[in-house]
Structure formats: C-alpha cells, structure tokens
mmCIF file of C-alpha atoms in Angstrom:
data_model
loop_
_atom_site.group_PDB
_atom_site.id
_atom_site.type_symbol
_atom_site.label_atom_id
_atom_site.label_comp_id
_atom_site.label_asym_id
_atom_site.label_seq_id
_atom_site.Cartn_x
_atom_site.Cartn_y
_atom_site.Cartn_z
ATOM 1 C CA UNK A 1 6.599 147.212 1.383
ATOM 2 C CA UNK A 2 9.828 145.799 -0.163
ATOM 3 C CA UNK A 3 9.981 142.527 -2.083
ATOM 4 C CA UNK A 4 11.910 139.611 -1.837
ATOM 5 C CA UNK A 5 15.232 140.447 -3.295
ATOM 6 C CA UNK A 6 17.609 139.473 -5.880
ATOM 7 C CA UNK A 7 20.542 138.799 -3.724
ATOM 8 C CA UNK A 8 22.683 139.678 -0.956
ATOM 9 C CA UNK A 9 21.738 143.366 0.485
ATOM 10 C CA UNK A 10 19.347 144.510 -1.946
ATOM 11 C CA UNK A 11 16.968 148.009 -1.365
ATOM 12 C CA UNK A 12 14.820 146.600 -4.078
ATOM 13 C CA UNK A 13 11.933 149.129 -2.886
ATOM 14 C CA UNK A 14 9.995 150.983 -0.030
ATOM 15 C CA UNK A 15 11.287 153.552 2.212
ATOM 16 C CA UNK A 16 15.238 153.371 2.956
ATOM 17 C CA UNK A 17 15.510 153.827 6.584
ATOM 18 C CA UNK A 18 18.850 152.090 7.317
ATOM 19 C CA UNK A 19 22.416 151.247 5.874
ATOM 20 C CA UNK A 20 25.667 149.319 5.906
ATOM 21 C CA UNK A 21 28.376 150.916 5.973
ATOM 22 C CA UNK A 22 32.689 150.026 5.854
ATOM 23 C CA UNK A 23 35.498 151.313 7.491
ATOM 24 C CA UNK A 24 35.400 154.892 4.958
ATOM 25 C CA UNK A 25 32.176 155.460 6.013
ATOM 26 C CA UNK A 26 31.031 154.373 2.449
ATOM 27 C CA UNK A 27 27.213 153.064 2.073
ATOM 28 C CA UNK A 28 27.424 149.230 1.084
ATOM 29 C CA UNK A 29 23.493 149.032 0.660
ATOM 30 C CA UNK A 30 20.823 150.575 2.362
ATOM 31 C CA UNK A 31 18.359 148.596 4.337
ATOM 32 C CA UNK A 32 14.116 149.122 3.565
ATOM 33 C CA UNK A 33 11.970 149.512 6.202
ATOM 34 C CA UNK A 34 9.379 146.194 6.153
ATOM 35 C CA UNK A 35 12.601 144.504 4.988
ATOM 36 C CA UNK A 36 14.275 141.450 7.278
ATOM 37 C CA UNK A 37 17.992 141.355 7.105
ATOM 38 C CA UNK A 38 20.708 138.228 8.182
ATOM 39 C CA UNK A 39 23.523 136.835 7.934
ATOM 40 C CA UNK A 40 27.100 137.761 7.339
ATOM 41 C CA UNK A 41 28.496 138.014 3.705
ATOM 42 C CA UNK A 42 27.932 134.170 2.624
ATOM 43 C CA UNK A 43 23.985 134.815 3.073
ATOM 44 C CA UNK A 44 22.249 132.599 0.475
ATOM 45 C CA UNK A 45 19.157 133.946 0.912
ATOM 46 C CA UNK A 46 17.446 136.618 -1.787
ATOM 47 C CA UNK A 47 17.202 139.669 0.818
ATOM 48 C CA UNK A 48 15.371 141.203 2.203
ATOM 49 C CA UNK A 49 12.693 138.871 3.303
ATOM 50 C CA UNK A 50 9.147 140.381 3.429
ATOM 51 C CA UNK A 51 7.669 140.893 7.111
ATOM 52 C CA UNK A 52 4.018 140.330 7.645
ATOM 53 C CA UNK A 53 2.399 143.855 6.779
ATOM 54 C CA UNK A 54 -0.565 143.309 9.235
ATOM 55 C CA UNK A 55 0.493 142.002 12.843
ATOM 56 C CA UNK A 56 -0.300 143.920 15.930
ATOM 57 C CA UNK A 57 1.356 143.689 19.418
ATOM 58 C CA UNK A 58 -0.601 145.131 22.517
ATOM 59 C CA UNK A 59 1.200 146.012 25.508
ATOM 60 C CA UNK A 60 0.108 147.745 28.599
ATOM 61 C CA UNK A 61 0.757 150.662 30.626
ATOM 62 C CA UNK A 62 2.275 149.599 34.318
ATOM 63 C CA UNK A 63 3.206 153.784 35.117
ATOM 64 C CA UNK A 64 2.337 157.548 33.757
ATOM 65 C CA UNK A 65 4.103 160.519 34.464
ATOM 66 C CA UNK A 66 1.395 163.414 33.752
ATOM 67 C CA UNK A 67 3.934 165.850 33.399
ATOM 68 C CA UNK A 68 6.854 164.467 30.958
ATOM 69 C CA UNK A 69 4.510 161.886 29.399
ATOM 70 C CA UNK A 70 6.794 159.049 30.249
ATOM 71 C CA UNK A 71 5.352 155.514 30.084
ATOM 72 C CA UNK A 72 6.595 152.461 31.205
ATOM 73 C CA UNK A 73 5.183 149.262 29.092
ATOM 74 C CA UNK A 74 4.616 146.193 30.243
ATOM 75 C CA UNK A 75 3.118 142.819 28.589
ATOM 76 C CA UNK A 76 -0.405 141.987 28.484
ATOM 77 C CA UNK A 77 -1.818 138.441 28.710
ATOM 78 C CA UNK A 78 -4.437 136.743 25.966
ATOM 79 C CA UNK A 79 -6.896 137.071 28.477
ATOM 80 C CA UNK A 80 -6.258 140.561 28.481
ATOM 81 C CA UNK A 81 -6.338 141.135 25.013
ATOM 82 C CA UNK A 82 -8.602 138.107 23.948
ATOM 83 C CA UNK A 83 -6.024 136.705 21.722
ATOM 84 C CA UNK A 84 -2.856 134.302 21.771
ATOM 85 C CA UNK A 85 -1.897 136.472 18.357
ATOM 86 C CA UNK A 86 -2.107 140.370 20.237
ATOM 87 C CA UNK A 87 -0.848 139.619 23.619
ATOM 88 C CA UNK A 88 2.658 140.168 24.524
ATOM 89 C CA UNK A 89 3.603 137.591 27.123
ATOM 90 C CA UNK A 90 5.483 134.379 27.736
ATOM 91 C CA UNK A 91 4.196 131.229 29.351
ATOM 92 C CA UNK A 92 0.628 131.805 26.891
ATOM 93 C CA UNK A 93 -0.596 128.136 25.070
ATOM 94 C CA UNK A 94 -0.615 128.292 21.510
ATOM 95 C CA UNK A 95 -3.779 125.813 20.523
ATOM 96 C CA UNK A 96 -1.944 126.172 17.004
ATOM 97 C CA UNK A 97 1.224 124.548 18.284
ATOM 98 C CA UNK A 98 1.164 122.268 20.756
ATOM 99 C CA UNK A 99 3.888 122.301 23.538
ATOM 100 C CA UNK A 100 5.214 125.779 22.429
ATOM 101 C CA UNK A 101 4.358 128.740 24.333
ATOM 102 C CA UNK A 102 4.249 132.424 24.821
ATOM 103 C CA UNK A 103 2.329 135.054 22.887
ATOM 104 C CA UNK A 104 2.848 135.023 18.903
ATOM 105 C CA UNK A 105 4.666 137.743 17.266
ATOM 106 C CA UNK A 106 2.967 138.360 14.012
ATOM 107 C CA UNK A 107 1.849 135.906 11.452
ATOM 108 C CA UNK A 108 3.751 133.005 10.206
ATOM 109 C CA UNK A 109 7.032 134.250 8.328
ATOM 110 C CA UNK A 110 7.858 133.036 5.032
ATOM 111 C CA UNK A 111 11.398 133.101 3.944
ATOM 112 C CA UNK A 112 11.165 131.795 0.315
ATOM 113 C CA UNK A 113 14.959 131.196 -0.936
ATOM 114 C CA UNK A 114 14.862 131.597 -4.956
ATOM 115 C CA UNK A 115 18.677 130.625 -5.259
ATOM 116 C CA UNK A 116 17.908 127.471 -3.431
ATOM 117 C CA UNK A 117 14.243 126.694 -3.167
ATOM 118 C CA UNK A 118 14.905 123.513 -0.950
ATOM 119 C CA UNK A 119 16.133 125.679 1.558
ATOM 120 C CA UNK A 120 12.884 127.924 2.050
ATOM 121 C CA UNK A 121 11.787 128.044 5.741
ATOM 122 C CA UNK A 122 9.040 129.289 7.360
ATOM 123 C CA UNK A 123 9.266 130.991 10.870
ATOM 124 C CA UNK A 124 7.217 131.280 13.842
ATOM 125 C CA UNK A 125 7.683 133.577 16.442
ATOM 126 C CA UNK A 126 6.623 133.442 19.780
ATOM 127 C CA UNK A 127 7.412 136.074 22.685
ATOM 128 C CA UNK A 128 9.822 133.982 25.176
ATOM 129 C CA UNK A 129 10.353 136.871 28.203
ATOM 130 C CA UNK A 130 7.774 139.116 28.902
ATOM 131 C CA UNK A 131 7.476 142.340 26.912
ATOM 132 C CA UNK A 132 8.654 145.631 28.733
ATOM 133 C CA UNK A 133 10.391 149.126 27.829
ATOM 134 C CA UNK A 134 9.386 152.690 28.036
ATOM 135 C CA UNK A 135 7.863 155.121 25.626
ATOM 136 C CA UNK A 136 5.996 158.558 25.676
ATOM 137 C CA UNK A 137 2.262 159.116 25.100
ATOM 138 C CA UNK A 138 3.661 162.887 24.281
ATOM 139 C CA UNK A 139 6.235 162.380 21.470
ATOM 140 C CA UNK A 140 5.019 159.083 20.276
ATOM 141 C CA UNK A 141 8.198 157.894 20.921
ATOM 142 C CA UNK A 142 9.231 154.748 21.797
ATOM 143 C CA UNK A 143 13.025 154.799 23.591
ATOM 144 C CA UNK A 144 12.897 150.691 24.272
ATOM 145 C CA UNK A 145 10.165 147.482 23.790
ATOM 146 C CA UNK A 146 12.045 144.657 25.077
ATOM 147 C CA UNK A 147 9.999 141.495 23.032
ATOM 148 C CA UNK A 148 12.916 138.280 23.177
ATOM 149 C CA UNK A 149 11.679 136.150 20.624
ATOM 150 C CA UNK A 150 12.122 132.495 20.392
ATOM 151 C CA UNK A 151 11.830 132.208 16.484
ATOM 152 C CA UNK A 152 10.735 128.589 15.709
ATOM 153 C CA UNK A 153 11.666 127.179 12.340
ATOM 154 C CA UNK A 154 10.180 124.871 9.731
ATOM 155 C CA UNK A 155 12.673 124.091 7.107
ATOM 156 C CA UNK A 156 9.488 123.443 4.700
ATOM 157 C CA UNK A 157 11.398 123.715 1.151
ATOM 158 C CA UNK A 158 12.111 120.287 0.545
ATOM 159 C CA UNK A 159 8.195 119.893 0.321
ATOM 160 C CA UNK A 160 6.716 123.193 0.043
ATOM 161 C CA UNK A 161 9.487 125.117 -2.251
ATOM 162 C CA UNK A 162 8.940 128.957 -2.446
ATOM 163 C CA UNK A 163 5.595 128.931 -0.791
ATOM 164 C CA UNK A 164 7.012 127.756 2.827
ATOM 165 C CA UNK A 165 4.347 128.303 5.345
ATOM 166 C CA UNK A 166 1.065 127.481 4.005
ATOM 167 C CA UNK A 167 -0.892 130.154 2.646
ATOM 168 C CA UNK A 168 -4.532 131.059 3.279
ATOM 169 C CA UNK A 169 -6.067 132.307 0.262
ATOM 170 C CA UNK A 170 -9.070 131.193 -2.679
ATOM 171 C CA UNK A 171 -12.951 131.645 -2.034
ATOM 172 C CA UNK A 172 -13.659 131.161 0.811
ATOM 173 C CA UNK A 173 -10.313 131.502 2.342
ATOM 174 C CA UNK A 174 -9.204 128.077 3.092
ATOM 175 C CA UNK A 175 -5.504 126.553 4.360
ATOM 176 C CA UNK A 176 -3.932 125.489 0.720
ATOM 177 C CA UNK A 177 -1.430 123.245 2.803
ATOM 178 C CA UNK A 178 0.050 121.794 5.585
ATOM 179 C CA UNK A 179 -1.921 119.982 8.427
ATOM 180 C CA UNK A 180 -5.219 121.809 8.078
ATOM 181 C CA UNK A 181 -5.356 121.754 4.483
ATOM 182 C CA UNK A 182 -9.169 122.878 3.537
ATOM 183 C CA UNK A 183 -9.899 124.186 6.876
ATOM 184 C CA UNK A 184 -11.420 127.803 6.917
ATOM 185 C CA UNK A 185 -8.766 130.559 7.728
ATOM 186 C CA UNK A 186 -8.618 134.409 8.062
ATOM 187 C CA UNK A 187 -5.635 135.662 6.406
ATOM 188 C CA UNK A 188 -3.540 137.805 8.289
ATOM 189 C CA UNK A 189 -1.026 139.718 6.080
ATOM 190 C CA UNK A 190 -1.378 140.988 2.028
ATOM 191 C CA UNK A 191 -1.820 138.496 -0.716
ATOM 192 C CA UNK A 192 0.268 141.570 -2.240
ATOM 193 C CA UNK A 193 3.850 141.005 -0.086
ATOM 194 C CA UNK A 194 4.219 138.361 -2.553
ATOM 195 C CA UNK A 195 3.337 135.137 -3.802
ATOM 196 C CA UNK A 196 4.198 133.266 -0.643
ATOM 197 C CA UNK A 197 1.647 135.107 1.037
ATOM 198 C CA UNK A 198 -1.352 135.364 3.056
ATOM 199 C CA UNK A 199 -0.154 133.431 5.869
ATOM 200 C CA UNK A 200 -2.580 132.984 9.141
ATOM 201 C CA UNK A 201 -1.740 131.559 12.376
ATOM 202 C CA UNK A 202 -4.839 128.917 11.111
ATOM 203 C CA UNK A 203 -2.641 127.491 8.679
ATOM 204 C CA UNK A 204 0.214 125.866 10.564
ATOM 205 C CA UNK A 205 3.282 124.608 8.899
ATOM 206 C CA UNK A 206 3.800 121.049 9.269
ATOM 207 C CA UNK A 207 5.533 119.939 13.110
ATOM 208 C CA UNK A 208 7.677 117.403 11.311
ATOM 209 C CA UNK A 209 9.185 120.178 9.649
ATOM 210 C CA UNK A 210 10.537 121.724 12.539
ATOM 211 C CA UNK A 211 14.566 121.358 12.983
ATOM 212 C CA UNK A 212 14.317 124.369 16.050
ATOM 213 C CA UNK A 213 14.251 127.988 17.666
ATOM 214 C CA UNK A 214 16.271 130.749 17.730
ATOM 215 C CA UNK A 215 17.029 133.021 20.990
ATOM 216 C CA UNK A 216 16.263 136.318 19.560
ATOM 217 C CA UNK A 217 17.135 139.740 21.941
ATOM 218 C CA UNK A 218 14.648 141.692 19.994
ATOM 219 C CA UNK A 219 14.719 145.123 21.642
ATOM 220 C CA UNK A 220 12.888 147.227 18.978
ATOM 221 C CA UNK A 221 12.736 151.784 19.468
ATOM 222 C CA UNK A 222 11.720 154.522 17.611
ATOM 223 C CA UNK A 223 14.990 156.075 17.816
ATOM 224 C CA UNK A 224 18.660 154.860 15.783
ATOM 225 C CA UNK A 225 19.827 151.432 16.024
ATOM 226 C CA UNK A 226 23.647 150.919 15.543
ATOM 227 C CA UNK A 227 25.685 148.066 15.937
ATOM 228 C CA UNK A 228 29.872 148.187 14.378
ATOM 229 C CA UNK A 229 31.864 145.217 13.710
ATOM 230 C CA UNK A 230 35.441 143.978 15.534
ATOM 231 C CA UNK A 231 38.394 142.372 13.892
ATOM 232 C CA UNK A 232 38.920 139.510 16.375
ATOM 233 C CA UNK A 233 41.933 136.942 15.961
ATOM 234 C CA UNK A 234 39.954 134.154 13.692
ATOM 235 C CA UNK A 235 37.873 136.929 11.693
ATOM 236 C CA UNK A 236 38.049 140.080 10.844
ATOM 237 C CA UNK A 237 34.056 142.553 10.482
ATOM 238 C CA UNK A 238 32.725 140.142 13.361
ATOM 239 C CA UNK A 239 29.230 141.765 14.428
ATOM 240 C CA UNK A 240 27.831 138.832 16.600
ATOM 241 C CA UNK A 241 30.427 136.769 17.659
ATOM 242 C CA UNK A 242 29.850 133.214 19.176
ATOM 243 C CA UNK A 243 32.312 130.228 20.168
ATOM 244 C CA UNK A 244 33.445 128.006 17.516
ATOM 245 C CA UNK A 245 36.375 126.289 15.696
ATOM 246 C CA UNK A 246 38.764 128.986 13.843
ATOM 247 C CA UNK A 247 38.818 127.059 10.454
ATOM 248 C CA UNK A 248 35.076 125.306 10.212
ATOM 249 C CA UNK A 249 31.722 126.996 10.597
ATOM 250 C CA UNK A 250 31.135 125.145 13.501
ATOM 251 C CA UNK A 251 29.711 126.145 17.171
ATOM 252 C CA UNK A 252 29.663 125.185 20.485
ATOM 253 C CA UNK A 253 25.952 124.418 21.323
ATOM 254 C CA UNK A 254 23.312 124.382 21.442
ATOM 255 C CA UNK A 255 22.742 126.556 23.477
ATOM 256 C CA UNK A 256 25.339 129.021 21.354
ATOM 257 C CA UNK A 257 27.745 131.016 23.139
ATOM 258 C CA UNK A 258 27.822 134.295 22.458
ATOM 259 C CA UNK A 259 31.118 136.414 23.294
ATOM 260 C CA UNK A 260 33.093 139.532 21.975
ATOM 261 C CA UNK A 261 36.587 137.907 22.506
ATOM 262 C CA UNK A 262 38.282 134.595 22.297
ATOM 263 C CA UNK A 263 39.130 135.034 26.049
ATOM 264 C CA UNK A 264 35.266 134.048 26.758
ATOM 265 C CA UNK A 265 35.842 130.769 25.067
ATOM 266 C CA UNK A 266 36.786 128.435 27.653
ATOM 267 C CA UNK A 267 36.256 124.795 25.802
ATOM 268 C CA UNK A 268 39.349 124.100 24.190
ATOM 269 C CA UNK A 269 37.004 122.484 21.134
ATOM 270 C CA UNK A 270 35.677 125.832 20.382
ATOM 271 C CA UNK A 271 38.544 128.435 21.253
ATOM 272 C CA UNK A 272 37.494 131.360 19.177
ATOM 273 C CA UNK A 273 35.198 134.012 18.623
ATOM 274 C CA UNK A 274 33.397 134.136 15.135
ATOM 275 C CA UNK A 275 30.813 134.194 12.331
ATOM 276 C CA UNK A 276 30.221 132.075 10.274
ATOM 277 C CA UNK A 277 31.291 134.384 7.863
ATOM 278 C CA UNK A 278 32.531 137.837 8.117
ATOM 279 C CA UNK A 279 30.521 141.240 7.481
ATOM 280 C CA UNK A 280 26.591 141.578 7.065
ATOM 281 C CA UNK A 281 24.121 140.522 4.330
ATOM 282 C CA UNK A 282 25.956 139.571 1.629
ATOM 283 C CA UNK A 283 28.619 142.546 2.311
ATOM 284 C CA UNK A 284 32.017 141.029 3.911
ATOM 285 C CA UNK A 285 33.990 144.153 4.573
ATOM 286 C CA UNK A 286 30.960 145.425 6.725
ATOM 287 C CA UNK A 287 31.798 147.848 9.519
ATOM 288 C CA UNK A 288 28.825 149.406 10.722
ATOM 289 C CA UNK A 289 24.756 148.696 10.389
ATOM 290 C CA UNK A 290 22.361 151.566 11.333
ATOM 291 C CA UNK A 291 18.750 151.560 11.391
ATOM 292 C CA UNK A 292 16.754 154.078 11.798
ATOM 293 C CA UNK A 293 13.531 154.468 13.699
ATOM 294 C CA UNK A 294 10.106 156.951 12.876
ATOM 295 C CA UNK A 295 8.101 157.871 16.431
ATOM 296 C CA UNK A 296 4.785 158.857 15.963
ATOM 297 C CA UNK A 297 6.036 162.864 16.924
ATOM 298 C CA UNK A 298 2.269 163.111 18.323
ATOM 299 C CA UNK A 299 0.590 162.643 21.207
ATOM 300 C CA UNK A 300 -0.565 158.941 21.491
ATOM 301 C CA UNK A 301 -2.744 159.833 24.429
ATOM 302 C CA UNK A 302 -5.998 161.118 21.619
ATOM 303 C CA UNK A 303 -6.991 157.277 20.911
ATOM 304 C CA UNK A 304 -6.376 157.776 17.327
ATOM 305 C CA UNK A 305 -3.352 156.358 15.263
ATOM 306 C CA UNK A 306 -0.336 157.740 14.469
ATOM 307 C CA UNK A 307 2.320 156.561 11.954
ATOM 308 C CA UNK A 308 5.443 155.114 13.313
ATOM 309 C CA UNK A 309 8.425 152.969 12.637
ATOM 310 C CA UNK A 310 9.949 150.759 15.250
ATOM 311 C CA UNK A 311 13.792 149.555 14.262
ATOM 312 C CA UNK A 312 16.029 146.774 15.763
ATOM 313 C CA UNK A 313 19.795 145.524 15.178
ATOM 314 C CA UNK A 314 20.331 142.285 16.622
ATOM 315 C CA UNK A 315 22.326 138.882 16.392
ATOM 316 C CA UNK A 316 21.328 135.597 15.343
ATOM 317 C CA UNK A 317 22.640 132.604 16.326
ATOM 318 C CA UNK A 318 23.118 129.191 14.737
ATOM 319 C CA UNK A 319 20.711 126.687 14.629
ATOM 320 C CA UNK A 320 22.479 124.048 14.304
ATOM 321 C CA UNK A 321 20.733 122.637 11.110
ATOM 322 C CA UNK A 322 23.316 122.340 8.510
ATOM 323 C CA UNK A 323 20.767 123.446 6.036
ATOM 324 C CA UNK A 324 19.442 126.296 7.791
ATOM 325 C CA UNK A 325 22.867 127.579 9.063
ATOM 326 C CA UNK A 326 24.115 127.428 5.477
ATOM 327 C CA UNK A 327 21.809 129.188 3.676
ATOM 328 C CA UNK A 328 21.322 132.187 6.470
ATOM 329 C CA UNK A 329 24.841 131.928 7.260
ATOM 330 C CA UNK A 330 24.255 131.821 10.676
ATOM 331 C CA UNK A 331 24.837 133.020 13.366
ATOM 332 C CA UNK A 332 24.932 136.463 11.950
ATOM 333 C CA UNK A 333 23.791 139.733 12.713
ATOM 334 C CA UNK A 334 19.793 140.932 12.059
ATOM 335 C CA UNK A 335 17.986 143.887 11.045
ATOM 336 C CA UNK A 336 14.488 144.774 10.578
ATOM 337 C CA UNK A 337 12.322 148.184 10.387
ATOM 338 C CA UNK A 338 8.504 147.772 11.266
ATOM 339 C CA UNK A 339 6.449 150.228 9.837
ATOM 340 C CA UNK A 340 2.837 150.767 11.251
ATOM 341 C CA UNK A 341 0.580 152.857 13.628
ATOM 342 C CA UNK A 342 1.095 153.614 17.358
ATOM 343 C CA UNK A 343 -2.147 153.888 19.225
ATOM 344 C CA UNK A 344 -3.459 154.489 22.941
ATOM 345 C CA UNK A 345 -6.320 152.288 24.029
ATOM 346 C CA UNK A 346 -8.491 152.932 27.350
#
C-alpha cells in the first residue's frame, strides 16, 4: 500500500494502476492503487491519502444466469450479515454514531495533512442508497457496484493534529482518544499504513468535531474508469463542475449543484459552472484521469478468494467548511483503486 505523500499527485509507492493525463496525451502523475485522490490543482493535502487496507463489503446475489455467469448484486442488511461494518445498505443504525445511518464503508479514514496539520480530518463513511450493480461469478469481473456514500467529516486537526481519527493500538488494544478513550477496541486496518493508523469503528472521533457529509456517487468496477475535463466560460480543465460565483471559490448550497454548463445555473448569485480550482490533484492543466480496474479473471463461484481491484472516478463536492474546502480544494474530482479479494459465499 502507498503512503501518505509529499505533495500534490505523488505515486510515492505500490502498484500504479491509474494516471493523469493533459491535452498531448502526456502522463502528469500516475495514480497507486490503495491511494485516495482529490481535489483540483490547489489541493493542500500530501496525496495520496492511505485507504483502510482491511474493510470488507458483502453484497448479495438478487439473479444468476447459469449459462453467461451474469450476476446481479444487490445490498444486504446487518441482520443479514451480522454487522453494521459488512452490510451494504442504507437506513442501518450505527450504535457508534448516533442519528447517522446506513451501513459503514470501511473503517474510519484518516486524512493526516503534513503541510497543514490543523487541517487533518478524519472521515466516516456510511452507504446512503442501497448497494446494487452487476458482476460475473465466471470472469470475476465486476462491470458496476453502485455504493453512494455519504462521507461524514470530523475536521479533528485543531485537537488531534496528524493522528485525526483516534487510533486503536497498545496492549491490550485500547481507544488512545476521542470519546471512548481506554475502552477496549479491535483494530481494523494495519498499524503499518502509517502512523495515523489502526483505526476501528470502536474508536469514534469526537461528534463536536463534525462540520458535515459529502454526497459521494461511488460507482466502483473492475474494468477502466475515465473521466476528461471541459473548458467552460469561468474555468478552463473543469472535471466536476458545480454552481458558483466566477471570481470567488464560492457555491451555491448546500445542497451543491452540480452541472456541466453555465446554462444549468439559474440563480443569478451563482451564474457559472466551476471548481474551485482548475485540473486534478495538484495538476492544473489536467485533461483526462483514468483508473484502471483488476477482476478476479476466475471463477468466483469455487468459495475461495481471488485477487481483484475495484476502481472509481468520481466528483466531490464542497462542504461548505472554509477549512475543509480549502485544504481539499473542493469540490473537485476523486479517485481511488481498492485492492483486495473477491469471494462467493453460500
């Protein structure tokens, strides 16, 4: 897995399985798989950020063609799967956070920010519209899984520096911080993704910290990911344009308004379509970002696991937290390549 890194785009190791391109066609960076990617050129976050190395997502199976091995998935409840942290559903109660629901994606996400350490935040997904797509129990493959996210976030620096969700580590493993400081916790990611990790879902960051979520379309495959820029009339190298004022970084919202022209931006406050900055992780003459999926290329149905990486290109809005917005340079595009195992279960 890929560390935090130095700044802007930055490969700084693990498997390359994406890029960013410009308008020659020449690679800008290239993108790691188990690497999180944001922003538009101003980013000033260290990237990539480090996704949890140890989450697991369960869907179900809903139809089965025999013949062409076509599935189609569909989400699974915590009853089904025992656990709040597995299932794949909205609507679920989260004991951990109170008042938020819908299945949780992962473990808590640090995003440490060595340039600005204040600005760390630590992120908490939850699954806001029921999971659903296809794959095939043939190929391994995996042509669509549909998981929106609503990405909660804890702007946690101020306090908690470049260790922003608390971590669940020592002997016995214990919560080091936040609200259930010295409670007993089972870590669930690597102590070696970094020093801001293990996180565990036992370890919640603190609820005053939270300044709000993010709408994420997360629509993750096995296959190629592309998205390309437009040069609209306030910007040009716009990948996930929103309405907003033409010379400030500021949106209509919230809720954001997403649009591809200014023509979709009927209040005459917010009149164009825009960034916050032009281009794509710290790369502002950005024309094209292209990830790049791994199916399993086995047959799923055996029970046993098979290697696989699922990919997904996506846009970010603002959150309207000065702090947050500024830093991520938000909204923005998003990137991310999730390596791990594909398996059948009876």
């Amino acid at each position: 897995m890929p560390q935090v890194g130095t700044g802007g785009c930055a490969n700084t190791g693990g498997t390359t399985i994406g890029t960013v391109k410009d308008d020659t066609g020449a690679i800008l960076c290239n993108l790691a798989a188990g690497g999180l990617y944001f922003g538009g050129a101003g980013v000033g976050v260290p990237l990539p950020s480090t996704v949890p190395d140890q989450g697991s997502s369960i869907t179900k199976i809903s139809s089965c063609n025999a013949t062409t091995g076509a599935l189609t998935l569909a989400a699974t409840t915590d009853t089904d799967t025992g656990s709040n942290r597995t299932c794949t559903a909205a609507g679920v109660i989260n004991p951990e956070y109170p008042g938020k629901t819908g299945c949780l994606f992962g473990p808590p996400l640090p995003i440490p920010n060595t340039n600005s350490a204040a600005t760390s935040t630590c992120v908490v997904n939850r699954i806001s519209t029921n999971a659903s797509g296809a794959a095939n129990c043939k190929d391994g493959s995996t042509s669509l899984l549909s998981l929106p996210l609503a990405s909660d976030i804890y702007l946690t620096g101020p306090t908690d520096g470049l260790i922003p969700c608390p971590r669940c580590a020592g002997t016995p493993t214990t919560c080091q911080a936040g609200p259930n400081t010295g409670q007993p916790c089972t870590p669930a990611d690597s102590a070696s993704l970094g020093a801001a990790y293990p996180t565990s879902h036992d370890c919640p960051p603190a609820a005053a910290a939270f300044v709000g979520s993010l709408p994420i379309g997360f629509n993750l495959s096995s296959g190629t990911q592309t998205r390309n820029s437009a040069d609209l009339s306030a910007q040009p190298f716009v990948f996930c344009g929103f309405c907003g004022q033409e010379f400030a970084p500021n949106f209509q919202g919230p809720p954001a308004v997403p649009c591809t022209s200014d023509a979709q931006c009927t209040n005459t406050t917010f009149p164009k379509c825009r960034q916050r900055t032009s281009g794509a992780f710290g790369q502002g003459p950005a024309r094209t970002i292209t990830e790049n999926g791994v199916p399993a290329n086995a047959c799923i149905s055996d029970g046993a696991k098979h290697n696989s990486t699922l990919v997904s290109v996506f846009c970010i809005p603002p959150a309207f937290n000065a702090t947050v917005d500024s830093a991520a340079d938000l909204p923005g595009p998003g990137a991310v390549g999730l390596p791990g195992q594909a398996q059948f279960l009876p």
